[in-house]
Structure formats: C-alpha cells, structure tokens
Coordinates of C-alpha atoms in Angstrom, one line a residue:
X1 CA 31.4 -11.9 12.3
X2 CA 29.4 -12.9 15.5
X3 CA 25.2 -14.6 14.1
X4 CA 24.4 -11.4 15.7
X5 CA 25.5 -8.8 13.4
X6 CA 24.6 -9.9 9.9
X7 CA 21.2 -8.1 10.8
X8 CA 22.8 -5.2 11.8
X9 CA 25.4 -4.8 8.4
X10 CA 21.9 -5.7 6.4
X11 CA 20.3 -3.0 7.6
X12 CA 23.1 -0.7 6.7
X13 CA 23.7 -1.6 4.4
X14 CA 19.7 -1.1 2.8
X15 CA 20.4 1.7 4.3
X16 CA 23.4 3.0 2.8
X17 CA 22.7 2.4 -0.5
X18 CA 19.0 4.4 -0.7
X19 CA 21.2 7.4 0.1
X20 CA 23.2 6.6 -2.6
X21 CA 19.4 6.3 -4.1
X22 CA 18.2 9.8 -3.4
X23 CA 22.0 11.9 -3.2
X24 CA 22.6 10.1 -6.8
X25 CA 19.7 8.9 -9.0
X26 CA 17.2 10.7 -7.2
X27 CA 19.7 13.8 -8.2
X28 CA 19.6 12.6 -11.5
X29 CA 15.1 12.0 -12.2
X30 CA 15.5 15.1 -10.8
X31 CA 17.2 17.1 -13.6
X32 CA 15.4 16.1 -16.2
X33 CA 11.8 17.1 -15.3
X34 CA 13.7 20.4 -14.7
X35 CA 12.3 21.8 -11.6
X36 CA 11.6 25.5 -12.0
X37 CA 11.2 26.7 -8.7
X38 CA 9.7 29.8 -10.6
X39 CA 6.8 28.4 -11.6
X40 CA 3.9 29.4 -9.5
X41 CA 2.3 26.2 -8.4
X42 CA -1.2 24.5 -8.1
X43 CA -1.0 25.0 -4.7
X44 CA 0.3 28.3 -4.7
X45 CA -2.5 29.8 -7.6
X46 CA -5.7 28.6 -6.1
X47 CA -4.7 28.8 -2.2
X48 CA -7.8 27.5 -0.9
X49 CA -7.6 26.9 2.4
X50 CA -9.1 23.4 2.4
X51 CA -7.9 21.1 -0.9
X52 CA -5.1 23.4 -2.4
X53 CA -2.7 24.8 0.7
X54 CA 0.9 25.5 0.4
X55 CA 2.9 23.2 2.8
X56 CA 6.2 23.4 4.3
X57 CA 7.9 19.9 3.1
X58 CA 8.7 18.5 6.7
X59 CA 4.8 18.5 7.5
X60 CA 3.8 17.2 4.0
X61 CA 6.5 14.8 3.9
X62 CA 5.1 13.5 6.8
X63 CA 1.4 13.5 5.5
X64 CA 2.4 11.7 2.0
X65 CA 4.2 9.5 3.9
X66 CA 1.6 7.9 5.6
X67 CA -0.5 8.3 3.1
X68 CA 1.2 6.1 0.9
X69 CA 3.0 3.8 4.0
X70 CA -0.4 1.6 4.7
X71 CA 0.3 -2.6 5.0
X72 CA 1.1 -2.9 1.3
X73 CA 5.2 -2.6 2.2
X74 CA 4.7 -4.7 5.7
X75 CA 2.3 -8.1 4.6
X76 CA 3.6 -8.0 0.8
X77 CA 8.0 -8.6 1.8
X78 CA 6.4 -11.1 5.0
X79 CA 4.2 -13.1 2.5
X80 CA 7.3 -13.2 0.0
X81 CA 9.9 -14.0 2.5
X82 CA 8.1 -17.6 3.9
X83 CA 7.7 -18.3 0.2
X84 CA 11.1 -17.3 -1.7
X85 CA 13.1 -16.2 1.1
X86 CA 14.8 -13.3 2.1
X87 CA 17.4 -12.5 -0.1
X88 CA 15.8 -12.3 -3.3
X89 CA 13.0 -10.2 -1.2
X90 CA 15.8 -7.6 -0.3
X91 CA 17.7 -7.5 -3.7
X92 CA 14.5 -7.3 -5.2
X93 CA 13.0 -4.1 -2.8
X94 CA 16.1 -2.4 -3.3
X95 CA 16.7 -2.5 -6.5
X96 CA 13.2 -1.7 -6.7
X97 CA 12.7 1.4 -4.9
X98 CA 15.1 3.2 -6.0
X99 CA 14.9 1.8 -9.9
X100 CA 10.6 2.2 -9.8
X101 CA 9.4 2.7 -7.4
X102 CA 11.0 6.6 -7.0
X103 CA 11.1 7.0 -10.0
X104 CA 7.4 6.7 -10.2
X105 CA 6.0 8.5 -7.2
X106 CA 8.2 10.8 -8.4
X107 CA 7.2 11.8 -12.1
X108 CA 3.7 10.7 -10.5
X109 CA 4.0 14.2 -8.7
X110 CA 5.5 16.6 -11.4
X111 CA 3.1 14.9 -13.8
X112 CA -0.4 16.3 -11.2
X113 CA 1.8 19.0 -10.3
X114 CA 2.3 21.0 -13.9
X115 CA -1.4 20.1 -15.4
X116 CA -3.6 21.4 -12.3
X117 CA -3.0 19.3 -9.4
X118 CA -5.2 16.7 -11.9
X119 CA -5.2 13.4 -11.4
X120 CA -3.4 10.4 -13.5
X121 CA -7.0 10.2 -14.9
X122 CA -8.7 13.6 -15.1
X123 CA -4.0 14.2 -17.4
X124 CA -4.4 11.2 -19.3
X125 CA -8.4 12.1 -20.7
X126 CA -6.8 15.9 -21.5
X127 CA -3.8 13.9 -23.6
X128 CA -5.1 10.9 -25.0
X129 CA -8.5 11.8 -24.8
X130 CA -11.6 10.2 -23.7
X131 CA -11.8 6.6 -23.9
X132 CA -7.8 6.1 -22.1
X133 CA -9.7 7.8 -19.5
X134 CA -12.7 5.3 -19.3
X135 CA -10.9 2.7 -19.0
X136 CA -8.3 3.9 -17.3
X137 CA -11.0 4.9 -14.2
X138 CA -12.7 1.4 -14.7
X139 CA -9.2 -0.4 -14.3
X140 CA -9.0 2.0 -11.1
X141 CA -12.2 1.5 -9.8
X142 CA -10.9 -2.5 -10.1
X143 CA -7.9 -2.4 -8.8
X144 CA -9.2 -0.1 -5.7
X145 CA -12.0 -3.1 -4.8
X146 CA -9.1 -5.5 -4.3
X147 CA -7.0 -2.7 -2.4
X148 CA -9.9 -3.0 -0.2
X149 CA -10.9 -6.9 -0.1
X150 CA -6.6 -7.4 0.7
X151 CA -6.2 -5.5 3.2
X152 CA -10.0 -5.6 4.8
X153 CA -8.8 -9.4 5.1
X154 CA -5.7 -8.9 6.6
X155 CA -6.8 -6.4 9.5
X156 CA -9.6 -9.1 10.2
X157 CA -6.8 -11.7 10.5
X158 CA -5.1 -9.0 13.5
X159 CA -8.4 -8.4 15.5
X160 CA -8.6 -12.5 16.0
X161 CA -6.4 -13.6 18.6
X162 CA -6.4 -16.8 20.0
X163 CA -5.4 -17.5 24.5
X164 CA -2.4 -18.3 24.9
X165 CA -0.8 -18.1 27.9
X166 CA 2.5 -15.9 27.4
X167 CA 5.8 -17.3 28.3
X168 CA 6.9 -15.4 32.2
X169 CA 3.2 -14.3 32.6
X170 CA 0.2 -16.4 34.8
X171 CA -2.0 -14.9 32.4
X172 CA -4.1 -15.6 29.7
X173 CA -4.8 -13.1 26.9
X174 CA -6.5 -12.4 23.7
X175 CA -4.3 -10.1 21.1
X176 CA -6.7 -9.8 18.7
X177 CA -9.1 -8.4 20.7
X178 CA -6.5 -6.3 22.9
X179 CA -5.8 -5.0 18.7
X180 CA -9.8 -4.4 18.2
X181 CA -10.4 -2.3 21.2
X182 CA -7.3 -0.5 21.4
X183 CA -8.1 0.5 17.5
X184 CA -11.4 0.9 18.0
X185 CA -10.3 3.7 20.8
X186 CA -7.7 5.6 18.1
X187 CA -10.3 6.0 16.4
X188 CA -12.5 7.7 18.4
X189 CA -9.5 9.1 19.7
X190 CA -9.2 10.7 16.3
X191 CA -12.5 11.5 16.3
X192 CA -12.8 13.7 19.4
X193 CA -9.4 15.5 18.1
X194 CA -11.6 16.2 14.9
X195 CA -14.2 18.0 17.1
X196 CA -11.3 19.2 19.3
X197 CA -9.1 20.9 16.2
X198 CA -12.8 21.5 14.2
X199 CA -14.5 24.0 16.5
X200 CA -11.5 25.1 20.4
X201 CA -8.9 25.5 17.6
X202 CA -5.8 24.8 19.5
X203 CA -2.6 25.5 18.8
X204 CA -1.0 21.7 16.3
X205 CA 1.9 21.4 19.8
X206 CA -1.1 21.5 22.5
X207 CA -2.7 19.0 20.4
X208 CA -0.3 16.8 20.1
X209 CA 1.4 16.5 23.3
X210 CA -2.3 16.0 24.0
X211 CA -3.9 13.2 22.1
X212 CA -0.3 11.7 20.8
X213 CA 0.1 10.2 24.1
X214 CA -3.8 9.4 24.3
X215 CA -2.7 7.1 21.7
X216 CA -0.4 4.6 23.3
X217 CA -3.3 4.8 26.3
X218 CA -5.5 3.4 24.0
X219 CA -2.8 0.8 23.6
X220 CA -2.7 0.2 27.3
X221 CA -6.8 0.7 27.4
X222 CA -6.9 -2.2 25.1
X223 CA -4.7 -4.8 27.2
X224 CA -6.8 -3.9 29.3
X225 CA -10.2 -4.7 27.2
X226 CA -9.2 -8.0 25.0
X227 CA -12.6 -10.0 26.0
X228 CA -14.8 -6.9 25.2
X229 CA -15.1 -6.8 20.9
X230 CA -14.3 -10.8 20.4
X231 CA -16.1 -11.7 17.0
X232 CA -15.2 -14.2 14.0
X233 CA -14.0 -13.4 10.4
X234 CA -16.8 -11.8 8.8
X235 CA -18.4 -10.5 12.2
X236 CA -15.2 -8.0 11.3
X237 CA -15.5 -8.3 7.8
X238 CA -18.8 -6.1 8.0
X239 CA -17.7 -3.9 11.0
X240 CA -14.6 -2.6 9.3
X241 CA -16.9 -2.1 5.4
X242 CA -18.9 -0.5 7.0
X243 CA -16.6 1.9 9.0
X244 CA -15.5 2.4 5.8
X245 CA -18.5 3.7 4.1
X246 CA -19.4 5.9 6.3
X247 CA -15.9 7.1 6.5
X248 CA -15.8 7.7 3.2
X249 CA -18.8 10.2 3.1
X250 CA -17.8 12.4 6.8
X251 CA -15.5 15.8 6.3
X252 CA -12.0 15.0 5.8
X253 CA -11.3 17.1 9.3
X254 CA -13.8 15.1 10.9
X255 CA -11.9 11.8 10.8
X256 CA -9.1 11.5 7.8
X257 CA -6.8 14.5 9.2
X258 CA -6.6 13.5 12.5
X259 CA -6.3 10.3 11.9
X260 CA -3.7 10.5 9.9
X261 CA -1.8 13.7 11.7
X262 CA -1.9 10.2 15.2
X263 CA -1.1 7.4 12.4
X264 CA 1.6 9.0 11.4
X265 CA 3.6 9.2 14.9
X266 CA 2.4 5.1 15.1
X267 CA 4.5 5.3 11.9
X268 CA 7.0 7.0 13.2
X269 CA 7.7 4.9 16.1
X270 CA 7.2 1.5 14.6
X271 CA 9.7 2.5 12.3
X272 CA 12.4 4.0 14.9
X273 CA 11.3 -0.1 17.0
X274 CA 12.7 -1.9 13.3
X275 CA 15.5 0.1 13.2
X276 CA 16.8 0.0 17.4
X277 CA 15.9 -3.9 17.4
X278 CA 17.3 -4.4 14.5
X279 CA 20.4 -2.5 14.8
X280 CA 21.4 -3.3 19.4
X281 CA 18.8 -6.2 19.7
X282 CA 21.2 -9.0 19.2
X283 CA 19.0 -11.0 16.9
X284 CA 19.9 -13.3 14.5
X285 CA 18.4 -14.3 11.1
X286 CA 17.0 -17.5 11.1
X287 CA 15.0 -17.8 7.9
X288 CA 16.8 -18.6 5.1
X289 CA 18.1 -16.5 2.1
X290 CA 16.3 -18.8 -0.4
X291 CA 12.7 -20.4 0.7
X292 CA 11.9 -23.5 -1.1
X293 CA 9.9 -21.4 -4.3
X294 CA 13.5 -19.7 -5.5
X295 CA 15.2 -22.5 -7.3
X296 CA 11.4 -22.1 -9.1
X297 CA 12.0 -19.9 -11.8
X298 CA 11.2 -20.2 -15.5
X299 CA 8.9 -22.9 -15.4
X300 CA 5.6 -22.3 -16.3
X301 CA 3.9 -25.5 -15.7
X302 CA 5.1 -25.7 -12.0
X303 CA 2.1 -24.0 -10.6
X304 CA -0.3 -27.1 -12.4
X305 CA 1.8 -29.9 -11.3
X306 CA 1.6 -28.8 -7.7
X307 CA -1.0 -30.1 -6.0
X308 CA -4.4 -27.5 -5.4
X309 CA -4.6 -28.6 -1.5
X310 CA -3.6 -28.4 1.5
X311 CA -0.6 -26.1 0.8
X312 CA 0.9 -23.2 2.4
X313 CA -0.3 -20.5 -0.8
X314 CA -1.3 -21.7 -3.6
X315 CA 0.5 -23.3 -6.1
X316 CA 0.7 -21.0 -8.6
X317 CA 2.1 -18.1 -6.5
X318 CA 5.1 -20.4 -5.9
X319 CA 6.9 -19.0 -9.1
X320 CA 9.4 -16.6 -8.2
X321 CA 8.2 -15.0 -11.7
X322 CA 6.8 -12.7 -11.4
X323 CA 5.0 -13.7 -8.1
X324 CA 7.8 -12.6 -6.1
X325 CA 7.2 -9.0 -7.4
X326 CA 3.6 -8.5 -7.4
X327 CA 3.8 -10.1 -3.7
X328 CA 5.5 -8.0 -2.4
X329 CA 3.9 -5.0 -4.3
X330 CA 4.0 -1.2 -2.9
X331 CA 6.9 -2.0 -1.1
X332 CA 9.1 -1.7 -4.3
X333 CA 6.8 -0.2 -7.1
X334 CA 2.5 0.7 -6.1
X335 CA 1.0 2.2 -8.6
X336 CA -1.7 3.2 -5.4
X337 CA -0.1 6.2 -4.5
X338 CA -0.2 7.5 -7.7
X339 CA -3.3 8.6 -6.9
X340 CA -2.4 10.0 -3.7
X341 CA -0.1 12.2 -5.5
X342 CA -2.7 13.3 -7.9
X343 CA -5.0 13.1 -5.0
X344 CA -4.3 15.6 -2.5
X345 CA -0.4 15.6 -2.6
X346 CA -0.1 18.0 -6.1
X347 CA -3.0 20.2 -4.1
X348 CA -0.3 21.1 -0.9
X349 CA 3.4 21.0 -2.7
X350 CA 4.5 25.0 -2.5
X351 CA 7.0 24.9 -4.8
X352 CA 8.3 22.2 -7.5
X353 CA 12.2 21.4 -6.0
X354 CA 9.9 20.0 -3.7
X355 CA 8.9 16.7 -5.3
X356 CA 11.7 15.2 -5.1
X357 CA 11.8 15.0 -0.7
X358 CA 8.0 14.6 -1.0
X359 CA 8.0 11.8 -3.7
X360 CA 11.5 10.7 -3.5
X361 CA 12.1 10.8 0.0
X362 CA 9.2 8.7 1.3
X363 CA 9.1 5.9 -1.0
X364 CA 12.4 5.3 -0.6
X365 CA 11.3 5.4 3.2
X366 CA 8.2 3.1 2.5
X367 CA 11.5 0.7 0.7
X368 CA 13.3 1.0 4.4
X369 CA 10.2 0.5 5.8
X370 CA 9.7 -3.6 4.2
X371 CA 13.0 -4.2 5.4
X372 CA 11.7 -3.9 8.8
X373 CA 8.9 -6.1 8.0
X374 CA 11.6 -8.6 6.4
X375 CA 13.4 -8.4 9.3
X376 CA 10.3 -9.3 11.5
X377 CA 10.0 -12.2 9.8
X378 CA 14.4 -13.2 9.1
X379 CA 14.5 -12.8 13.2
X380 CA 11.8 -15.8 13.7
X381 CA 11.6 -19.9 13.1
X382 CA 9.0 -21.9 11.3
X383 CA 7.4 -22.7 14.2
X384 CA 6.8 -19.1 15.4
X385 CA 5.5 -17.8 12.1
X386 CA 2.7 -20.6 13.0
X387 CA -1.1 -20.2 14.9
X388 CA -1.7 -22.5 18.1
X389 CA -3.2 -24.7 16.1
X390 CA -0.5 -25.0 13.3
X391 CA -1.5 -23.1 11.1
X392 CA 0.4 -20.1 9.3
X393 CA 0.5 -16.8 11.2
X394 CA -1.5 -13.7 9.0
X395 CA 1.8 -10.9 7.7
X396 CA 0.0 -8.6 10.6
X397 CA -0.1 -11.1 13.8
X398 CA 4.1 -11.8 12.7
X399 CA 4.3 -8.1 12.4
X400 CA 3.1 -7.2 15.3
X401 CA 4.9 -10.3 17.3
X402 CA 8.8 -8.9 15.7
X403 CA 7.8 -5.7 16.8
X404 CA 6.6 -6.3 20.0
X405 CA 10.1 -8.8 20.0
X406 CA 12.0 -5.7 19.1
X407 CA 10.3 -3.2 21.5
X408 CA 10.9 -5.4 24.6
X409 CA 14.4 -5.5 24.9
X410 CA 14.3 -2.0 25.9
X411 CA 11.5 -1.7 28.0
X412 CA 12.0 -5.8 29.2
X413 CA 9.0 -8.8 29.6
X414 CA 6.7 -7.7 31.6
X415 CA 5.3 -4.9 29.3
X416 CA 5.4 -7.5 26.4
X417 CA 1.3 -7.9 26.4
X418 CA 1.7 -3.2 25.5
X419 CA 4.3 -4.4 23.4
X420 CA 2.7 -7.0 21.0
X421 CA -0.2 -4.6 20.8
X422 CA 1.7 -1.8 19.6
X423 CA 3.1 -4.2 17.0
X424 CA -0.7 -5.9 16.0
X425 CA -2.3 -2.0 15.8
X426 CA 0.0 0.0 14.2
X427 CA -0.5 -2.6 11.5
X428 CA -3.8 -2.4 11.9
X429 CA -3.1 1.8 11.8
X430 CA -1.9 1.7 8.3
X431 CA -4.1 -0.1 6.6
X432 CA -7.4 1.9 8.6
X433 CA -6.0 4.3 6.8
X434 CA -5.8 3.0 3.2
X435 CA -9.0 1.3 3.3
X436 CA -11.7 4.3 4.1
X437 CA -9.1 6.4 1.3
X438 CA -9.8 3.7 -1.3
X439 CA -13.2 4.5 -0.6
X440 CA -13.6 7.8 -1.0
X441 CA -11.7 7.3 -4.3
X442 CA -13.8 4.8 -5.2
X443 CA -16.4 7.2 -4.5
X444 CA -14.9 9.9 -6.2
X445 CA -14.9 8.0 -9.7
X446 CA -17.9 6.4 -10.3
X447 CA -19.5 9.8 -8.8
X448 CA -17.4 11.0 -11.8
X449 CA -18.0 8.4 -14.3
X450 CA -21.5 8.2 -14.3
X451 CA -21.6 12.6 -13.5
X452 CA -23.8 12.3 -10.6
X453 CA -22.8 14.8 -7.7
X454 CA -24.6 15.1 -4.7
X455 CA -24.7 13.6 -1.4
X456 CA -26.9 10.7 -2.3
X457 CA -24.9 9.6 -4.9
X458 CA -22.3 9.5 -3.5
X459 CA -23.5 7.1 -0.9
X460 CA -25.0 5.0 -3.7
X461 CA -21.3 4.8 -5.2
X462 CA -18.7 4.8 -1.9
X463 CA -21.6 1.7 -0.6
X464 CA -21.1 0.0 -4.7
X465 CA -17.3 0.7 -4.0
X466 CA -17.6 -1.2 -0.3
X467 CA -20.2 -3.2 -1.0
X468 CA -18.7 -5.5 -3.8
X469 CA -15.4 -6.9 -1.6
X470 CA -17.9 -7.2 1.5
X471 CA -19.4 -10.1 -0.8
X472 CA -16.8 -11.6 -1.6
X473 CA -15.2 -11.8 1.8
X474 CA -18.4 -13.6 3.3
X475 CA -18.9 -16.0 0.5
X476 CA -14.9 -16.2 -0.2
X477 CA -12.4 -18.7 2.6
X478 CA -10.7 -16.8 5.3
X479 CA -7.0 -18.3 4.1
X480 CA -7.9 -17.3 1.0
X481 CA -6.0 -13.7 1.4
X482 CA -2.8 -14.4 -0.5
X483 CA -5.1 -15.1 -3.9
X484 CA -7.0 -11.8 -3.1
X485 CA -3.5 -9.7 -1.8
X486 CA -1.5 -11.8 -5.9
X487 CA -4.8 -10.4 -7.3
X488 CA -4.4 -6.6 -5.4
X489 CA -0.2 -6.3 -5.9
X490 CA -1.0 -7.5 -10.1
X491 CA -3.5 -4.9 -10.6
X492 CA -1.3 -2.4 -8.3
X493 CA 1.9 -2.8 -9.9
X494 CA 0.0 -2.5 -13.5
X495 CA -1.3 0.4 -12.5
X496 CA 1.9 2.4 -12.1
X497 CA 3.5 0.8 -15.9
X498 CA 0.3 2.5 -16.8
X499 CA 1.2 5.8 -15.0
X500 CA 4.8 5.4 -16.1
X501 CA 3.3 5.0 -19.8
X502 CA 1.9 8.0 -19.4
X503 CA 4.9 10.0 -18.8
X504 CA 6.9 8.5 -21.0
X505 CA 4.9 9.0 -24.4
X506 CA 4.6 12.9 -22.6
X507 CA 8.0 13.1 -22.9
X508 CA 8.8 12.0 -25.6
X509 CA 6.1 14.1 -27.0
X510 CA 7.9 16.8 -25.2
X511 CA 11.5 15.9 -27.1
X512 CA 12.9 15.1 -23.8
X513 CA 15.1 11.7 -22.8
X514 CA 12.6 9.2 -21.6
X515 CA 14.5 6.0 -21.1
X516 CA 14.5 5.9 -17.2
X517 CA 10.4 5.8 -17.2
X518 CA 9.7 3.4 -20.4
X519 CA 13.0 0.5 -19.3
X520 CA 10.0 0.5 -15.4
X521 CA 7.4 0.5 -17.6
X522 CA 8.1 -2.1 -19.8
X523 CA 9.5 -4.4 -16.8
X524 CA 6.2 -3.8 -14.7
X525 CA 4.6 -4.5 -17.4
X526 CA 5.4 -7.5 -19.1
X527 CA 5.8 -8.6 -15.1
X528 CA 2.5 -7.7 -14.6
X529 CA 0.4 -8.8 -17.5
X530 CA 1.7 -12.5 -17.2
X531 CA 0.6 -12.3 -13.1
X532 CA -2.5 -11.4 -14.6
X533 CA -2.7 -14.5 -17.4
X534 CA -1.2 -16.8 -14.8
X535 CA -4.5 -16.1 -12.5
X536 CA -7.0 -15.9 -15.6
X537 CA -5.2 -19.7 -16.4
X538 CA -5.5 -20.8 -13.0
X539 CA -8.9 -19.1 -12.2
X540 CA -10.4 -20.8 -15.5
X541 CA -9.2 -24.1 -15.0
X542 CA -10.7 -24.1 -11.5
X543 CA -14.0 -22.7 -13.1
X544 CA -14.2 -25.7 -15.9
X545 CA -13.5 -28.3 -13.8
X546 CA -16.0 -27.2 -11.1
X547 CA -13.9 -26.0 -8.3
X548 CA -16.3 -23.5 -7.3
X549 CA -15.4 -23.6 -3.5
X550 CA -12.2 -25.2 -1.4
X551 CA -11.9 -27.4 0.5
X552 CA -13.0 -25.5 4.1
X553 CA -16.1 -24.6 1.4
X554 CA -15.9 -21.2 0.5
X555 CA -15.9 -19.3 -2.8
X556 CA -12.6 -20.5 -4.7
X557 CA -11.5 -17.0 -4.7
X558 CA -9.1 -18.1 -8.1
X559 CA -12.5 -17.8 -9.9
X560 CA -13.6 -14.2 -9.3
X561 CA -10.6 -13.5 -9.5
X562 CA -10.2 -14.6 -13.4
X563 CA -12.8 -12.8 -14.4
X564 CA -11.1 -9.4 -12.9
X565 CA -7.8 -10.4 -14.3
X566 CA -9.5 -10.9 -17.9
X567 CA -11.1 -7.1 -17.0
X568 CA -7.7 -5.8 -15.9
X569 CA -6.1 -7.0 -19.0
X570 CA -8.6 -5.9 -21.5
X571 CA -8.7 -2.2 -20.0
X572 CA -5.0 -1.4 -19.5
X573 CA -4.6 -3.2 -23.7
X574 CA -7.6 -0.2 -24.4
X575 CA -5.6 2.6 -22.9
X576 CA -1.9 1.5 -24.0
X577 CA -3.7 1.3 -27.6
X578 CA -5.2 4.7 -27.1
X579 CA -2.1 6.3 -25.6
X580 CA 0.0 4.8 -28.3
X581 CA -2.6 5.8 -31.4
X582 CA -1.8 8.6 -29.5
X583 CA 2.0 8.7 -30.4
X584 CA 1.2 8.2 -34.1
X585 CA -1.4 10.8 -34.8
X586 CA 0.9 13.7 -32.5
X587 CA 4.0 12.3 -34.3
X588 CA 2.1 13.5 -37.7
X589 CA 1.3 16.5 -36.9
X590 CA 4.5 18.9 -38.3
X591 CA 6.9 20.2 -35.6
X592 CA 7.3 24.5 -35.1

C-alpha cells in the first residue's frame, strides 16, 4: 500500500468511528435522559430576545461549536504528539471524545436545560448546598486563570515571527507580524460588523456576503503589513490581556457575537482545508507512531531522574500516564465546555431533542479538529518542528504551517504568504474567542461570589481575572508555556470530572442508570488528581531547593503551579465531600 494512502485511511477511519459514536452511543445516551419535546425549555419559557432566544439547531450548532473549539483541540494534540507519538494520541482522542467528552457536554447541556438554564455552579448550589457551590466557583475561577494564561502565551507566540527566506520566493517575510496585523484587522472588522448590525440592521445574508470575504481580505492585508506590529512576547502579553479586559466589558452585540459569527466561518474553512489536505494532498506520515516518551508508562520516579534543564518539555510531563490525557485536554474532554453549555447554549435550546446534535455532535466535530491538528505534525519531520534558531516551534506555528501546506497544494506555491498567514491566524482566531469569554466568565463569577453588581465592580472583577495571568506571564520564562498548559489541561479535565460527578449523583438520586457517567467520572478524576499531585510535588521540590528561576532567568512556573495544584485539590475535595454528604442525606429520606 503506498505510504501516501496511510493518512487518508486513518482520517476516514476516524470519521467512521465518530459517525458510529454519534449514531450508536449518542442515541443510547439520549435514551437514558428521555428527551421530551413536550417539555417547555427555558429558551421558550423566558424568550426575551436577548439572552433567552429559541434558535434553530443549524445556527445554534455553529455558534456552540465556535465557542468550544478554541486552542485546546489544536495545541494539545500537537504537544502530545511530539512527546508520545501520534498512535497514543489518536487512540485517546477517538475513545475519549466519544465515551467521555461528548457524554460530558451532552449531560451538562441537558442538566442546564432542565434546571432553568442555570450554570453547573448554580445547579450545585441548589442540589448540593452552598459549600459545594462556593468550592466549585473558586475552582472554576482558578481554572479560568490558567485558561487565560496558557492561551495568552501560545497566542503571543504566533505573533512573534522570525523573518526568513521562503523557498521559491524572493522576499523576506515576518509571518508573526503578518498574523498580528491580520488578527488586529479582524477584530476591528468584527467591531464594525457589530455596529452595522446594531444600527443599520441589514439582513444576515447581506452581512455575510460582505463581512466573510472581508475577513479573508484582512488576511491578505496582514501579508502586506507584516512589519507593522513587531513586538516582543511580554509586550504582546500586555496587549492581549488589555484586550481581554476591554472586550469582557463590552456589550455582547458589539464584539462577541459578530466575532464568533465570523470566527465560525474561519473554523469551518480550516476544517475543510485540513480534511481536503489530508484526503487529497498526498502527504506521508513522517512522525513515529510511538514517540520517545511513549514507553514511560508507570514510572512515578522518572521525572526525578530526568535532567531538569535543556529539555524540550519539563521532565515530569514526559510520563505517558497521566500527562498524555491532560496535555491533549480539550481534544478529548473539556470541563470548559460545561461552562459554555450552561452559560449561553442552554438559553437557546428550543426543544430537548436538539441537545444531542448540539452538544454530542459538536464535541465529536471538535474531536475531528483535534485529528486535523494531529495531522499537521504527523506530516513534518524533526527539523521542520524547529525555528531557525533551533528552538521548538509553538503549537500555533506548527498548526499554521500545516494548514499552509494543505492549502498551497490547491492554490499553488505563489499563494504561500496568504496560506501561511491564514493558518496561523485561524489558530489565533480560535483563541481570541476563548480568551475574552473566559475573562467575562471570571468577571461574572467574582461578582456573584462577592455579590457586587454594577459596572465598577465588574471592571475590578475583570481586571483581577486578567491581571493575575499578566503577572505570571510577565515574570515567567516565555518558553514555559508547556508547564502552564499542563496545569490548564489538568484543571480543565478535573472540572469535567466534577461536572460528571454532579450528573451522576442527580441520576442516582432519581433512580436512573448512571454507570455511563460514573466510570468517566472515576477515570478522569483519577488521572487529573494523579497529575495534580505530581505537579504539586515537583513545584514543592523546586521551591524547597531554591529553584525559583529557570536557566533563562524567568520565574520557574512549577512553583506557582504547585500552590495552585494544592488549592485545586483542596477545592475539589470539598466539593466531593459535600456531594457525598448530600447522597447520604437523600438516602435517609424515605422514598414516597
């Protein structure tokens, strides 16, 4: 069999498995929840034209998908592949997304729809008590801080390009500067679309045929302005997080909605380009099925023996178990999705039967996004994963280069500048949606926690949510994104485990089968607690030994990660204790 056929066969096999997962396991899970369209959903009951709006599944699917499909399913698989090889990554993505990730999203959405479109924290407050709610709110806020930290650092890396001669073109091109310029123009275009939609109210088809091509025009313009916005990483940290602060305070109609709409088209373009490139590009697999760390499975002391300096990734993340799972993160399972389900999507579900295609279906699509990201690193050799200075490329750069390779197969080498900018901008576009949404959610949580409504309190809450990541990034080593990413992935998946635990207890209390949520709860919970304990131990060891700084002079990220790991473990422990206490109380209540 020709080697070029291996990648298409793998992609087709994954598509077949995801389709079967939706048709078979998705249908089974839907039957367990007994979806009933005769029930009035919160969107219909409280239809106010602003937050609660019954929405057709086709449009809601696109909105929900663009909200959940951020940097997680792209950066995670790429980082994991360089360590463990594409074989273990592919197995976990396919199994995890069908059996755990989609079940989590579906369960979170159904639970929210049946509880007045409330968030998982509010549901916990009603069913498990105030202490469970308090611990979960604090847990979510800490997790959001690491979402913002990890995504800001990776986004900044896509804005920092080293000028290099491109093969076959007599030009010097700063790809990072082009991506920064294109992304800035894209955000300005989204603002313009929001204003036009608000005050001129053109039909959506007219706005689409004007602003979607204009988005591609922003990419072309970025290639002509590649030297305009050239700054260092810390300058970009400040700029990105100031943007998050401002965007989280703006009305949703002004930026978030139009940006999400335009970003959805970029996401679909990226998926189409990736699928066509995999199936018809004729690329061969150059990465090994099992990477250098794949054999390290059950060796809890391996990270102690590994050298602490000069490695591509912090040594403790080289353990296949548990770090394969938390590194891939959103590509297989994401607690952040539960926040989206209960934050915005549940307020737009017109009928309960729509929960299956929206939640279960969108998560399976995200799994395929992860497979496309995996393919972008599978088709390149070792040297192609390095910058001209010999340093490992960021995941965003690898993904952008991969999409550029796919796209130039169809547009030709003369379009490489546009293709390279499109690929990296597609990545940064996904991240922007998550960054300001996370900042907005953090603002909501702090205002709810301290019972402080109003614009001034909201600004302070948003400033705290964006300010803590800024302080960590300003003092940390710019190459430490893998360490921040690991704790982000761990906290994100532990949040998914806590959400699944809440659903499991709800099902048990109501006398329904719950094994399909119980075993994912146990598996993801065990993996994430294991990962948190290792990260706490490593950070505590480094702190004890006085290793507060890395060889490059920045703050050693394992030190703050240790404190946050301990806090997350404590908060999760409180939540679990309160959940089990509520079970014992309910068991003592006589059944009528």
